[in-house]
Short mmCIF file of C-alpha atoms in Angstrom, two decimals:
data_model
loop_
_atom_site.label_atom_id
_atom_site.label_comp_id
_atom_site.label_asym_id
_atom_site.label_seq_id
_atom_site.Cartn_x
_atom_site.Cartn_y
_atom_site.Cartn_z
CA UNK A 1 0.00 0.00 0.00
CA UNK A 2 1.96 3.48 -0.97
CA UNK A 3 1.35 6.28 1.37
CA UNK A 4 2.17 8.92 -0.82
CA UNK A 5 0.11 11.43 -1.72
CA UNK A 6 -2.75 10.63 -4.64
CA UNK A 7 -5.70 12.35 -5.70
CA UNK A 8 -8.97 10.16 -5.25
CA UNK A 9 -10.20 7.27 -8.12
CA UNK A 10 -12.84 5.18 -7.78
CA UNK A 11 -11.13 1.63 -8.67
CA UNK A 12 -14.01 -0.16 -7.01
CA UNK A 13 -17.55 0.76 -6.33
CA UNK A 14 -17.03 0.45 -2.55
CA UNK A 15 -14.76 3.84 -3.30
CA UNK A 16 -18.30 5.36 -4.42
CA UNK A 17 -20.45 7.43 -1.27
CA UNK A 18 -22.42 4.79 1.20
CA UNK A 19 -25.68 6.06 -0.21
CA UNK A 20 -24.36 5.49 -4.34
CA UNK A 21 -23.13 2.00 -3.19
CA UNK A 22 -26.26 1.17 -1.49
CA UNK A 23 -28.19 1.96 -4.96
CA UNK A 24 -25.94 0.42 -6.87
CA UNK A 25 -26.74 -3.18 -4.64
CA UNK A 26 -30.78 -2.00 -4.70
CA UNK A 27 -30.26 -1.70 -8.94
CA UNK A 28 -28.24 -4.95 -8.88
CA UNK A 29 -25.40 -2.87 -10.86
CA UNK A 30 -22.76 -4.99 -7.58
CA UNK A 31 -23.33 -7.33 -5.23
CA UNK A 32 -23.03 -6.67 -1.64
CA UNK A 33 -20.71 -9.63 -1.27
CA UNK A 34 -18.30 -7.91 -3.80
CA UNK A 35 -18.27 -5.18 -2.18
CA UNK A 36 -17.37 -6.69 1.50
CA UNK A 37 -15.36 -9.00 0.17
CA UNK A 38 -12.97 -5.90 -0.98
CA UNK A 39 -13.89 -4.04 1.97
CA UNK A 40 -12.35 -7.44 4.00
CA UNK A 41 -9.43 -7.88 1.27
CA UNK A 42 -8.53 -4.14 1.98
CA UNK A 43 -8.89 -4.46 5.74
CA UNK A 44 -6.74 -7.24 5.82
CA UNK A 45 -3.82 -5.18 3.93
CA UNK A 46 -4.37 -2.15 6.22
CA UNK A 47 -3.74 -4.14 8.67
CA UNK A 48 -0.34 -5.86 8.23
CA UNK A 49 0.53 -2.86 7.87
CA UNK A 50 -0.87 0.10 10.20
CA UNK A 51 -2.52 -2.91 12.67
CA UNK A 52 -5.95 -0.95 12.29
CA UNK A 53 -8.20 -3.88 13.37
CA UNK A 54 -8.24 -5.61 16.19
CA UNK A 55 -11.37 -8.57 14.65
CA UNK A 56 -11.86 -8.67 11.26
CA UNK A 57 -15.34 -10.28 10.72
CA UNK A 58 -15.45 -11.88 7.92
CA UNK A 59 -17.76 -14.85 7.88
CA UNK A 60 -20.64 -13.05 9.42
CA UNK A 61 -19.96 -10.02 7.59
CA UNK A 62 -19.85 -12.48 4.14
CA UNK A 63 -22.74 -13.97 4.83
CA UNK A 64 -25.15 -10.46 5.86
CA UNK A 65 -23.46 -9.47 2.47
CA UNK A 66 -25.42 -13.03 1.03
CA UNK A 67 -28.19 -12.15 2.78
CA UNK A 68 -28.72 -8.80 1.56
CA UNK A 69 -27.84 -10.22 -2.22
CA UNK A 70 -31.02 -12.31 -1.71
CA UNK A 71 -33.21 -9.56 -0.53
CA UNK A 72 -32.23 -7.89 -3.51
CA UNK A 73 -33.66 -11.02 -5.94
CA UNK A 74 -36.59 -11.03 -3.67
CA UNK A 75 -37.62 -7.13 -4.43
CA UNK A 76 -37.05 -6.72 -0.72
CA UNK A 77 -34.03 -4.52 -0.69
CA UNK A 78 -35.12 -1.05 0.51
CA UNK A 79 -32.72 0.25 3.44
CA UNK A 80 -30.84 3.12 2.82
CA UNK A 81 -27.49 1.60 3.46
CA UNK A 82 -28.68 -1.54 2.01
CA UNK A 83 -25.25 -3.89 2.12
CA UNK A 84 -23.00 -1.07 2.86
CA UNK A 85 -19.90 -2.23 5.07
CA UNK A 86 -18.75 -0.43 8.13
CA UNK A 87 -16.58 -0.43 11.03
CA UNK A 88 -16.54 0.27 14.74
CA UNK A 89 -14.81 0.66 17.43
CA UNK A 90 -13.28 -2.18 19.59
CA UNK A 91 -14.60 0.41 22.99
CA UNK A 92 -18.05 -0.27 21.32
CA UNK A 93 -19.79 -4.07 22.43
CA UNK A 94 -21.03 -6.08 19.69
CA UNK A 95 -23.09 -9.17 19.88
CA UNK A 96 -20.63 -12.15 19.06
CA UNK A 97 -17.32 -10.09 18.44
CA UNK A 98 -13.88 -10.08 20.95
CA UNK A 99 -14.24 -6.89 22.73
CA UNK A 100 -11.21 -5.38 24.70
CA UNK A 101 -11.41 -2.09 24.98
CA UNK A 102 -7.83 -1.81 24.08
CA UNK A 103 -7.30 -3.37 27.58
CA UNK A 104 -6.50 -6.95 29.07
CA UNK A 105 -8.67 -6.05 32.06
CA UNK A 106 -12.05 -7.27 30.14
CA UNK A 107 -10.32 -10.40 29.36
CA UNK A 108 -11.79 -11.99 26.30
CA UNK A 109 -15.24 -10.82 26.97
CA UNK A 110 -17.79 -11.29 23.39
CA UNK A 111 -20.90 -9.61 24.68
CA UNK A 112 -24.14 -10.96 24.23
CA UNK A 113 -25.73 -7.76 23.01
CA UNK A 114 -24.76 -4.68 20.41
CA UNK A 115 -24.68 -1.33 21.55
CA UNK A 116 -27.44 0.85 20.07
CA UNK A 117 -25.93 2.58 17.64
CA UNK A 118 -23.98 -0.28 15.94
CA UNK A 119 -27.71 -1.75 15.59
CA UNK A 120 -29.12 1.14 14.48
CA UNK A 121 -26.67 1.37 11.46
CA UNK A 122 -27.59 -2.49 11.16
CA UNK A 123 -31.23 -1.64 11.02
CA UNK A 124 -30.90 0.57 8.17
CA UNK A 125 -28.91 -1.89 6.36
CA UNK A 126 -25.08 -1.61 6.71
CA UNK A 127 -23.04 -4.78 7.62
CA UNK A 128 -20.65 -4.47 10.64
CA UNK A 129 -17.21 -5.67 9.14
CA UNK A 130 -14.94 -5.18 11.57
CA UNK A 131 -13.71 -3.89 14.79
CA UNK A 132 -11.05 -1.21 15.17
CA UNK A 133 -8.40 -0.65 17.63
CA UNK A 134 -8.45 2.38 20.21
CA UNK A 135 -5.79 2.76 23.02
CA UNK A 136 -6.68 1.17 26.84
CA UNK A 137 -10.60 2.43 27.22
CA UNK A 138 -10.26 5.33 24.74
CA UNK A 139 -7.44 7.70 26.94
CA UNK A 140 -5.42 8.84 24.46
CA UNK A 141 -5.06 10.81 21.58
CA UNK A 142 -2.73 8.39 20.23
CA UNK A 143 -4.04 5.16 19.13
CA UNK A 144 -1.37 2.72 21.24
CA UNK A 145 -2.38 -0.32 23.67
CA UNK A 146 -1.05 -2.84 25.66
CA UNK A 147 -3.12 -5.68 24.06
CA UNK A 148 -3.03 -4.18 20.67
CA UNK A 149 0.00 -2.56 20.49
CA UNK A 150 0.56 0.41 17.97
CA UNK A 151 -1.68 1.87 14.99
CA UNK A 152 0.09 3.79 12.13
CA UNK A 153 -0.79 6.55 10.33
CA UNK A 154 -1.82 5.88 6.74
CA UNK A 155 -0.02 8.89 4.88
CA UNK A 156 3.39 7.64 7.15
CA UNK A 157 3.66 5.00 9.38
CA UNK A 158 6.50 6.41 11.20
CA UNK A 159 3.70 8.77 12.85
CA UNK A 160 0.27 8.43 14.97
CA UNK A 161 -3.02 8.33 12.85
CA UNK A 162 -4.24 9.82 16.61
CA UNK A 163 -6.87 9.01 18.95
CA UNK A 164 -8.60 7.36 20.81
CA UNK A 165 -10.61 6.12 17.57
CA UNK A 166 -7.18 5.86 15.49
CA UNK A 167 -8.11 2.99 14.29
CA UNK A 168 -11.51 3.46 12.65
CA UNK A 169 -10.07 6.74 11.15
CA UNK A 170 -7.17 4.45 9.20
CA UNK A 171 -9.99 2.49 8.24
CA UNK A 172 -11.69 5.02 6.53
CA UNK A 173 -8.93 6.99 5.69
CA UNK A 174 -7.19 3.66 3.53
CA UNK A 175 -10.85 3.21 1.79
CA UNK A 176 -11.54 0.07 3.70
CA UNK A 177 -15.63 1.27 4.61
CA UNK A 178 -17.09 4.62 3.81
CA UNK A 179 -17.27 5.32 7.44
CA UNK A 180 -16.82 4.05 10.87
CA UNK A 181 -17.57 3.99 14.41
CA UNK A 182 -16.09 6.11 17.14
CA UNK A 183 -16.58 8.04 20.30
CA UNK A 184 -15.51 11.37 20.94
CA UNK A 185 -15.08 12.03 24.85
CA UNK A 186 -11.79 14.95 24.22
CA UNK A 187 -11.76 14.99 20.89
CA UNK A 188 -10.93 11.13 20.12
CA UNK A 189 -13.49 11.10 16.51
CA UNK A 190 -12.13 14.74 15.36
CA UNK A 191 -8.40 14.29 16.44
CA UNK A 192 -8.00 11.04 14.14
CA UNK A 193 -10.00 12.70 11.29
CA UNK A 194 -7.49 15.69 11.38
CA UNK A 195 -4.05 13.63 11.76
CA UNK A 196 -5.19 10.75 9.14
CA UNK A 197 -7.07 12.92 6.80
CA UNK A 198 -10.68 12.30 7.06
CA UNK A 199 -14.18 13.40 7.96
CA UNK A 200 -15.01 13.68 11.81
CA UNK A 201 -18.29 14.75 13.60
CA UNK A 202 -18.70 15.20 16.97
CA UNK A 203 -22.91 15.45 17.11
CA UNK A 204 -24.13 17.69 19.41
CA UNK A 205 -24.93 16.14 23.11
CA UNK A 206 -27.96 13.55 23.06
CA UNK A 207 -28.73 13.18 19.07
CA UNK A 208 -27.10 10.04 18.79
CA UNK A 209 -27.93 7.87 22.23
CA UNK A 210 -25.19 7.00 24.45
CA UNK A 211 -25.23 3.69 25.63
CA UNK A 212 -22.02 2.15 26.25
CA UNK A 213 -21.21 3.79 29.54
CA UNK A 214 -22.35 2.74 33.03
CA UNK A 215 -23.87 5.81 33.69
CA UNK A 216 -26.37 7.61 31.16
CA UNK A 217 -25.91 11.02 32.82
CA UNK A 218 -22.08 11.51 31.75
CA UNK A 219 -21.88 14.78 29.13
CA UNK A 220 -18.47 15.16 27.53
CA UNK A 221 -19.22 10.86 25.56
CA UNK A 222 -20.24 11.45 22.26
CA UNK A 223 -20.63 8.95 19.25
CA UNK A 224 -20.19 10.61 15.96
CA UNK A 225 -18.63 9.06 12.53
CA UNK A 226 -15.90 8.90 11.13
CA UNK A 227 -16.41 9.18 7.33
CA UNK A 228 -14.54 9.75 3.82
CA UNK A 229 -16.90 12.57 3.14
CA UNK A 230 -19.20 14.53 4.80
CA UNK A 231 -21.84 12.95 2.58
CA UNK A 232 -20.66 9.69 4.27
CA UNK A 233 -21.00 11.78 7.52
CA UNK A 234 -24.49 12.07 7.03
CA UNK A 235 -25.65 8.71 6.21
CA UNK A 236 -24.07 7.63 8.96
CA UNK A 237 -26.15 10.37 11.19
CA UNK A 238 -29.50 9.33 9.26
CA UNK A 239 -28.58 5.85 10.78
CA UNK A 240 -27.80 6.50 14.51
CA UNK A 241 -29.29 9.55 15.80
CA UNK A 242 -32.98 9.59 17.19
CA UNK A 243 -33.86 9.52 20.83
CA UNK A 244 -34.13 6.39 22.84
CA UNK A 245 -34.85 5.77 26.34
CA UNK A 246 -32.01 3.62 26.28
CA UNK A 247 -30.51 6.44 27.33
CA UNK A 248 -32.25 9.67 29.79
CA UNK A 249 -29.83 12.41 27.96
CA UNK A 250 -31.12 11.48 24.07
CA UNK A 251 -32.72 14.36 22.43
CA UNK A 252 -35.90 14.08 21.08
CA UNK A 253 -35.18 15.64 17.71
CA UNK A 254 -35.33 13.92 14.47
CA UNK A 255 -32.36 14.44 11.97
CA UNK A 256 -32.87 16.86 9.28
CA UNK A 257 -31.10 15.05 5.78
CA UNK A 258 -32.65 18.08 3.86
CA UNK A 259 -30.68 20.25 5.66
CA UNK A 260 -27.58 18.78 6.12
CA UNK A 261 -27.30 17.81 2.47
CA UNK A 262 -27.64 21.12 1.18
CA UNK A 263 -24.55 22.69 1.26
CA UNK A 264 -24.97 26.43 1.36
CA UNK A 265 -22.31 28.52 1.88
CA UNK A 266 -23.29 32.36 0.96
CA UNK A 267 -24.84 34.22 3.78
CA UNK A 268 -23.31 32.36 5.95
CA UNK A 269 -21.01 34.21 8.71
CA UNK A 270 -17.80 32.19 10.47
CA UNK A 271 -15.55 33.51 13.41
CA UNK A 272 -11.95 32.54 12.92
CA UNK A 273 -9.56 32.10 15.57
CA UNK A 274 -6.56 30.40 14.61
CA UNK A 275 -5.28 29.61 18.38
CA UNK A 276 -8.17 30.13 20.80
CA UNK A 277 -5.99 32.59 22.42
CA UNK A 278 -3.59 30.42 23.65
CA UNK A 279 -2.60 27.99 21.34
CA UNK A 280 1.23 27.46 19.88
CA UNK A 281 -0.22 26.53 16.14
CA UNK A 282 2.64 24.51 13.59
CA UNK A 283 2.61 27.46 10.58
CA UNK A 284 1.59 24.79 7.56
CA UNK A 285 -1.70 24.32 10.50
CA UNK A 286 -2.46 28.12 10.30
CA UNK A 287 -1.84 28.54 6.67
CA UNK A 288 -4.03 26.08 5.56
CA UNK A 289 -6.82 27.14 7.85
CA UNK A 290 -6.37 30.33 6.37
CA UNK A 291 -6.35 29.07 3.14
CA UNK A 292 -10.11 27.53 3.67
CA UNK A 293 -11.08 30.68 5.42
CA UNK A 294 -10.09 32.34 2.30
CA UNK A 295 -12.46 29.77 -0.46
CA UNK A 296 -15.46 30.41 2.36
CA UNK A 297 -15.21 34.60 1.27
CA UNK A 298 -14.48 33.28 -2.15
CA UNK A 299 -18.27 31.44 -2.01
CA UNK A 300 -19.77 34.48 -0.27
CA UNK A 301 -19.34 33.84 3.21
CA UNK A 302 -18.53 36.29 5.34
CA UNK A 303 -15.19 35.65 8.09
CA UNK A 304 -13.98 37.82 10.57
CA UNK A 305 -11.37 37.25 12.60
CA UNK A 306 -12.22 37.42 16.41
CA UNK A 307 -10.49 37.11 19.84
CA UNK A 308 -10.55 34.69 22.18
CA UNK A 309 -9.77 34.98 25.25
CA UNK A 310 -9.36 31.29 26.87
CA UNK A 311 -6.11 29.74 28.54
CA UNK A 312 -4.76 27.02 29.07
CA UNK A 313 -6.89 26.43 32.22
CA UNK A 314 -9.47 25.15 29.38
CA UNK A 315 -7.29 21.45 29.22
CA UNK A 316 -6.04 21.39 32.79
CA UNK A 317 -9.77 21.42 33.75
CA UNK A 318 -11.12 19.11 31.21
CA UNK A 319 -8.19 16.61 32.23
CA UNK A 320 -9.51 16.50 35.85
CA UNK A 321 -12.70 15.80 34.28
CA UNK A 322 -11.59 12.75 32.14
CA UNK A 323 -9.54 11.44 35.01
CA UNK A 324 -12.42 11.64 37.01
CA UNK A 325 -14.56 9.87 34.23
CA UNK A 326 -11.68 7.11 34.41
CA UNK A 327 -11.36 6.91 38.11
CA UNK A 328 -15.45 6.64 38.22
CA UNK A 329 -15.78 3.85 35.60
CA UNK A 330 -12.24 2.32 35.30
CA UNK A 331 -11.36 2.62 38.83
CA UNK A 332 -11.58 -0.95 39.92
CA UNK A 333 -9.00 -2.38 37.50
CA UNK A 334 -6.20 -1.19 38.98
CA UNK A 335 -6.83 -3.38 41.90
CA UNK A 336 -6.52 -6.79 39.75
CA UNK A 337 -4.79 -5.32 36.46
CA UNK A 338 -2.23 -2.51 37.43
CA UNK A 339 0.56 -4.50 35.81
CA UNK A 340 -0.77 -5.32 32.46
CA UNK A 341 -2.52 -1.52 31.82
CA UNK A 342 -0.92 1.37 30.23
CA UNK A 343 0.92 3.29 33.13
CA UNK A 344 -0.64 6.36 31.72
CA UNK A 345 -3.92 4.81 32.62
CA UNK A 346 -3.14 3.95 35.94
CA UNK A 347 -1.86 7.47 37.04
CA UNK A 348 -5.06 9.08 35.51
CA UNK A 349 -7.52 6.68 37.94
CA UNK A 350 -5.26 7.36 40.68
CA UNK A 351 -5.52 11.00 40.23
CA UNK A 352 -8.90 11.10 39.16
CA UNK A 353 -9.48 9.10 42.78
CA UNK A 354 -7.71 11.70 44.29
CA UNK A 355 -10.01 14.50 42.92
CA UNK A 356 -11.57 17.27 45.97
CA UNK A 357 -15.61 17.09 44.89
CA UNK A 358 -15.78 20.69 45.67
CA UNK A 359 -12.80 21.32 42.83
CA UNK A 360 -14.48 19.36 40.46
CA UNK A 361 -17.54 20.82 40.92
CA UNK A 362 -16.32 24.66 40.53
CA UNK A 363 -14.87 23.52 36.70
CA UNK A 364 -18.82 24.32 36.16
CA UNK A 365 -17.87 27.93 36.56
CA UNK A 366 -15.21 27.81 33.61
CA UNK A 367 -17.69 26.05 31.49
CA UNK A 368 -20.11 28.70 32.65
CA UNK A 369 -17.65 31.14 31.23
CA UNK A 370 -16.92 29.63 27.99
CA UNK A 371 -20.56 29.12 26.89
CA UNK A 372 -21.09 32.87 27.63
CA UNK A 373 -18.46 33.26 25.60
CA UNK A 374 -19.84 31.17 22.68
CA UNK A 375 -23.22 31.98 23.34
CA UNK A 376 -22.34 36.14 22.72
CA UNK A 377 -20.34 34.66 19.56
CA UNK A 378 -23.33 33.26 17.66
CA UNK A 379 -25.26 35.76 18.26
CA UNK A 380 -23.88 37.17 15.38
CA UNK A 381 -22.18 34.46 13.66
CA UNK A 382 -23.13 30.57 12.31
CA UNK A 383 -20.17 29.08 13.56
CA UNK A 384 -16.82 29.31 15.24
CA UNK A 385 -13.75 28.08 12.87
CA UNK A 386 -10.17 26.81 13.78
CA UNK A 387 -7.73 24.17 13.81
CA UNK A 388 -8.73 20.87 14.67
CA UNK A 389 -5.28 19.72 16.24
CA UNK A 390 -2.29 22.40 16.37
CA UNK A 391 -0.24 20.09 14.89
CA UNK A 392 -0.05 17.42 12.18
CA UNK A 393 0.55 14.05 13.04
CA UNK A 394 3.29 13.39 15.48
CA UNK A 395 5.57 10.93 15.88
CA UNK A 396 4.06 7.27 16.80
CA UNK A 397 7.12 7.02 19.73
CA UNK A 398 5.34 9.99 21.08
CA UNK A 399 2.78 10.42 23.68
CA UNK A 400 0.39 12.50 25.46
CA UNK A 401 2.42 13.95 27.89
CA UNK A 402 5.16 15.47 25.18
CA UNK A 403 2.13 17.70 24.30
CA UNK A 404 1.61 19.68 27.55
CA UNK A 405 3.78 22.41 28.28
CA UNK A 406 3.94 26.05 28.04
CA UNK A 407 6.18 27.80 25.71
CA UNK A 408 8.91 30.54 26.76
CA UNK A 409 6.14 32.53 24.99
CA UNK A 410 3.41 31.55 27.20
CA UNK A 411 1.40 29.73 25.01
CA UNK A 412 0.41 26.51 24.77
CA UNK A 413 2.31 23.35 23.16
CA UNK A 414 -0.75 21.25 22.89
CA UNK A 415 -1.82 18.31 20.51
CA UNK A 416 -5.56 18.94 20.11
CA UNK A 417 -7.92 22.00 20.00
CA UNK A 418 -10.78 20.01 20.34
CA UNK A 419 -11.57 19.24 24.46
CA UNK A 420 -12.82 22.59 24.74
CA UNK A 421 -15.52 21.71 23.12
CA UNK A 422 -16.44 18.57 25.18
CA UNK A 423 -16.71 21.06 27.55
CA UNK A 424 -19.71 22.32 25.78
CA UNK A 425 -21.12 19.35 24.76
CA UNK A 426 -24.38 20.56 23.00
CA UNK A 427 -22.11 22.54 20.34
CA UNK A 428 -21.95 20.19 16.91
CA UNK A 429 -17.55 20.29 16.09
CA UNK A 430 -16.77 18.65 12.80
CA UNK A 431 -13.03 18.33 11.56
CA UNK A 432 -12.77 18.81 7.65
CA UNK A 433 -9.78 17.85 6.19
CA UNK A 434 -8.73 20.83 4.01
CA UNK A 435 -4.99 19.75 2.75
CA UNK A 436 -1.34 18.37 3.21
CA UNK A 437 0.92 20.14 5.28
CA UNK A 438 4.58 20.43 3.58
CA UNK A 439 5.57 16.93 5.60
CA UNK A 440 2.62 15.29 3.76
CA UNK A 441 0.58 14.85 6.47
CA UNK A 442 -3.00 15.92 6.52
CA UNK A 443 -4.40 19.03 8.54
CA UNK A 444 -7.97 19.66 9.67
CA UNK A 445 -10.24 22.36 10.10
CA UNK A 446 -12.62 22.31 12.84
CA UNK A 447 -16.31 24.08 12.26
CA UNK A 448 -18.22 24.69 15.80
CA UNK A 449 -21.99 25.21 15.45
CA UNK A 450 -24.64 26.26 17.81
CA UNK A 451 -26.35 24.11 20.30
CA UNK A 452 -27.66 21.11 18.53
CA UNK A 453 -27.19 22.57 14.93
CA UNK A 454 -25.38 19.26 13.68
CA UNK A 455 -27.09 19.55 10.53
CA UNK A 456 -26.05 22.98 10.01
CA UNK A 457 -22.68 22.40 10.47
CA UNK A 458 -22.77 19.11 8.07
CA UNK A 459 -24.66 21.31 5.57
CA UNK A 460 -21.37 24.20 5.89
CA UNK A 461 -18.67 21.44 5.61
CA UNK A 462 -20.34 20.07 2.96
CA UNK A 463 -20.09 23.44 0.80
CA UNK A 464 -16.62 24.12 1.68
CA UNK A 465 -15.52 20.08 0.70
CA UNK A 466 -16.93 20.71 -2.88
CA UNK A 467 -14.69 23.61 -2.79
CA UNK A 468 -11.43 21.98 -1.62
CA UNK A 469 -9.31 19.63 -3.91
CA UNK A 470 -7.87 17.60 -0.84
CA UNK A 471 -5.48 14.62 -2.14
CA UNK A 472 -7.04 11.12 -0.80
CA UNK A 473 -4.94 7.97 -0.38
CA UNK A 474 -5.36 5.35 -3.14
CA UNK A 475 -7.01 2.28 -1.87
CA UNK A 476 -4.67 -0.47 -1.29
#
């Protein structure tokens, strides 16, 4: 498989969108089963190489592929992503399949039941492939785990495709499934989608059910897709969002495809803030968010730049939050496991166990502050624009921790610009993949929306992709 740089061909129809595949089964122009078996040919090459999937499915997924070839002969084929393959995350249960969670602590648990929104995507037709590899319960925003081992980025290997849902975003980003699975708790959809050059929503809080958690009342755990394009983006929303009383927080609002497929970009105003006050940004990052700042005026949109005036007191707050969230559902393990799980892991439970009540509590009060903050932003503008990650990819030997420091110029040498908004969890935060930096690796552009305007923010992405002649990698 190269990794250079290539401009996008459709070799096979599973290169087409989900929704032209899915006709093309319907009109009996393919077969499902050709196009999973090259979906599973592809997967198997991605692989041996960037160790992207952790169970690779492919009897069942063969035989749903048989299965939906029949319904076609029978005139029964009507789901909109009739016999479309997809992949999710090995954090995610599925009936049947090794689940890990990147960790040795579950042993080799196969749950009995899939979580909702792996059956929702069933429901409306698409066949679950194969699961991908995140680090030890999703921690990281590099995909690396002690049962696993390491995932590679696609455009270089030497360097991290990110995380925590690296490896569904290699998956998608190789041309193994339209889209994928993943769950977004700091960033871990968006941050992949930036480093390994694809599509990566974050819905807003509640429109697609969270499930997979012990507690329903969590709100910074998100599932969102991981997609080619953002038309892949919203098939995959069509699927999975809806309430459900699966789980208390769902939002009873039905998803708008009218909207979100329109693509509009005139009228529309964006805020720009290359470093949310605070950020160190790598220059190729800032000029090629500039450079898609630039085609929006070119289309008609208005952009203004605007100040911001968060610190780095944004991350330090949302860490104690995730260690917290680790401590409060991954807390027991270190009694049984500490020796087998990711150090890292360890010393976030044990700090997160640590954590005053009262001092978690008052991080409220910053969140307070930055929705004020947002909320007098949109009052005259549609959305908020900026990096996804200040960085491209780094190094695969790297970690976490080499991306927390403050600079002799007192900003901030972070990874990711995207936990700030997981603390405001009802904004909508897509990453768009608008070019190659001079090292060839891909950089993103994250678009904020207002509360629950997910298809708003699909609909904006949308117009600015059509606009954008991003390189893709050939499919292997």
């Amino acid at each position: 498989m190269t990794t250079k740089p290539a401009d996008a061909t459709i070799s096979h129809p599973l290169d087409l969108p989900a929704i032209q595949i899915a006709r093309g089964i319907r009109e009996g122009q393919f077969s499902s089963e050709s196009i999973v078996s090259e979906s599973i040919r592809r997967a198997r090459l991605v692989t041996a190489r960037l160790n992207a999937f952790t169970v690779i499915r492919e009897d069942q997924a063969l035989e749903a592929a048989r299965a939906a070839d029949r319904a076609v002969a029978r005139g029964e084929a009507a789901a909109p992503l009739h016999g479309v393959p997809f992949a999710a995350k090995d954090l995610t249960p599925t009936e049947g399949d090794l689940t890990t969670l990147g960790s040795w602590t579950r042993g080799d648990w196969v749950p009995g039941e899939t979580a909702l929104v792996v059956r929702r995507l069933q429901e409306a037709g698409g066949i679950l492939m194969g699961k991908t590899a995140t680090p030890e319960f999703a921690y990281a925003s590099f995909t690396h785990s002690p049962r696993w081992g390491v995932t590679h980025n696609p455009w270089n290997p030497e360097h991290t495709p990110g995380g925590s849902s690296g490896g569904s975003a290699v998956a998608v980003a190789t041309g193994v499934v339209p889209f994928a699975e993943g769950t977004d708790m700091g960033g871990s959809v968006r941050i992949p989608a930036a480093l390994s050059g694809a599509v990566g929503l974050k819905p807003s809080l509640g429109r697609i059910p969270m499930t997979i958690l012990p507690s329903v009342f969590d709100n910074i755990s998100h599932f969102g897709p991981l997609a080619r394009t953002v038309s892949d983006a919203v098939s995959f929303m069509e699927a999975a969002s809806g309430p459900s009383d699966e789980d208390i927080s769902s939002l009873p609002i039905a998803f708008a495809s009218d909207v979100a497929r329109k693509g509009s970009l005139k009228g529309k105003r964006f805020a720009l803030s290359v470093d949310l006050g605070y950020y160190q940004i790598e220059p190729d990052v800032e000029r090629l968010v500039r450079n898609a700042a630039e085609e929006l005026r070119r289309a008609g949109a208005v952009v203004d730049e605007v100040p911001m005036q968060w610190t780095r007191a944004v991350n330090d707050e949302w860490f104690d939050i995730w260690c917290v969230f680790m401590s409060g559902f991954f807390g027991d393990t270190i009694e049984t496991h500490r020796e087998r799980m990711d150090p890292a892991v360890v010393s976030m439970i044990e700090r997160g166990l640590k954590m005053n009540a009262t001092a978690y509590k008052r991080i409220e009060l910053l969140r307070t502050r930055m929705w004020q903050d947002m909320a007098a932003l949109f009052k005259t503008y549609d959305a908020l624009l900026c990096p996804t990650c200040a960085v491209t990819a780094p190094l695969a030997t790297e970690c976490d921790d080499d991306y927390v420091a403050t600079g002799s110029d007192g900003r901030f040498i972070g990874l990711d610009m995207t936990c700030p908004f997981n603390m405001l969890p009802q904004l909508p935060a897509l990453s768009l993949p608008v070019g190659l930096a001079a090292n060839g690796l891909p950089v993103g552009l994250q678009i904020v929306g207002r509360r629950f305007a997910d298809e708003s923010v699909l609909s904006m992405a949308a117009a600015l992709e059509a606009r954008l002649a991003v390189p893709r990698l050939p499919a292997p």
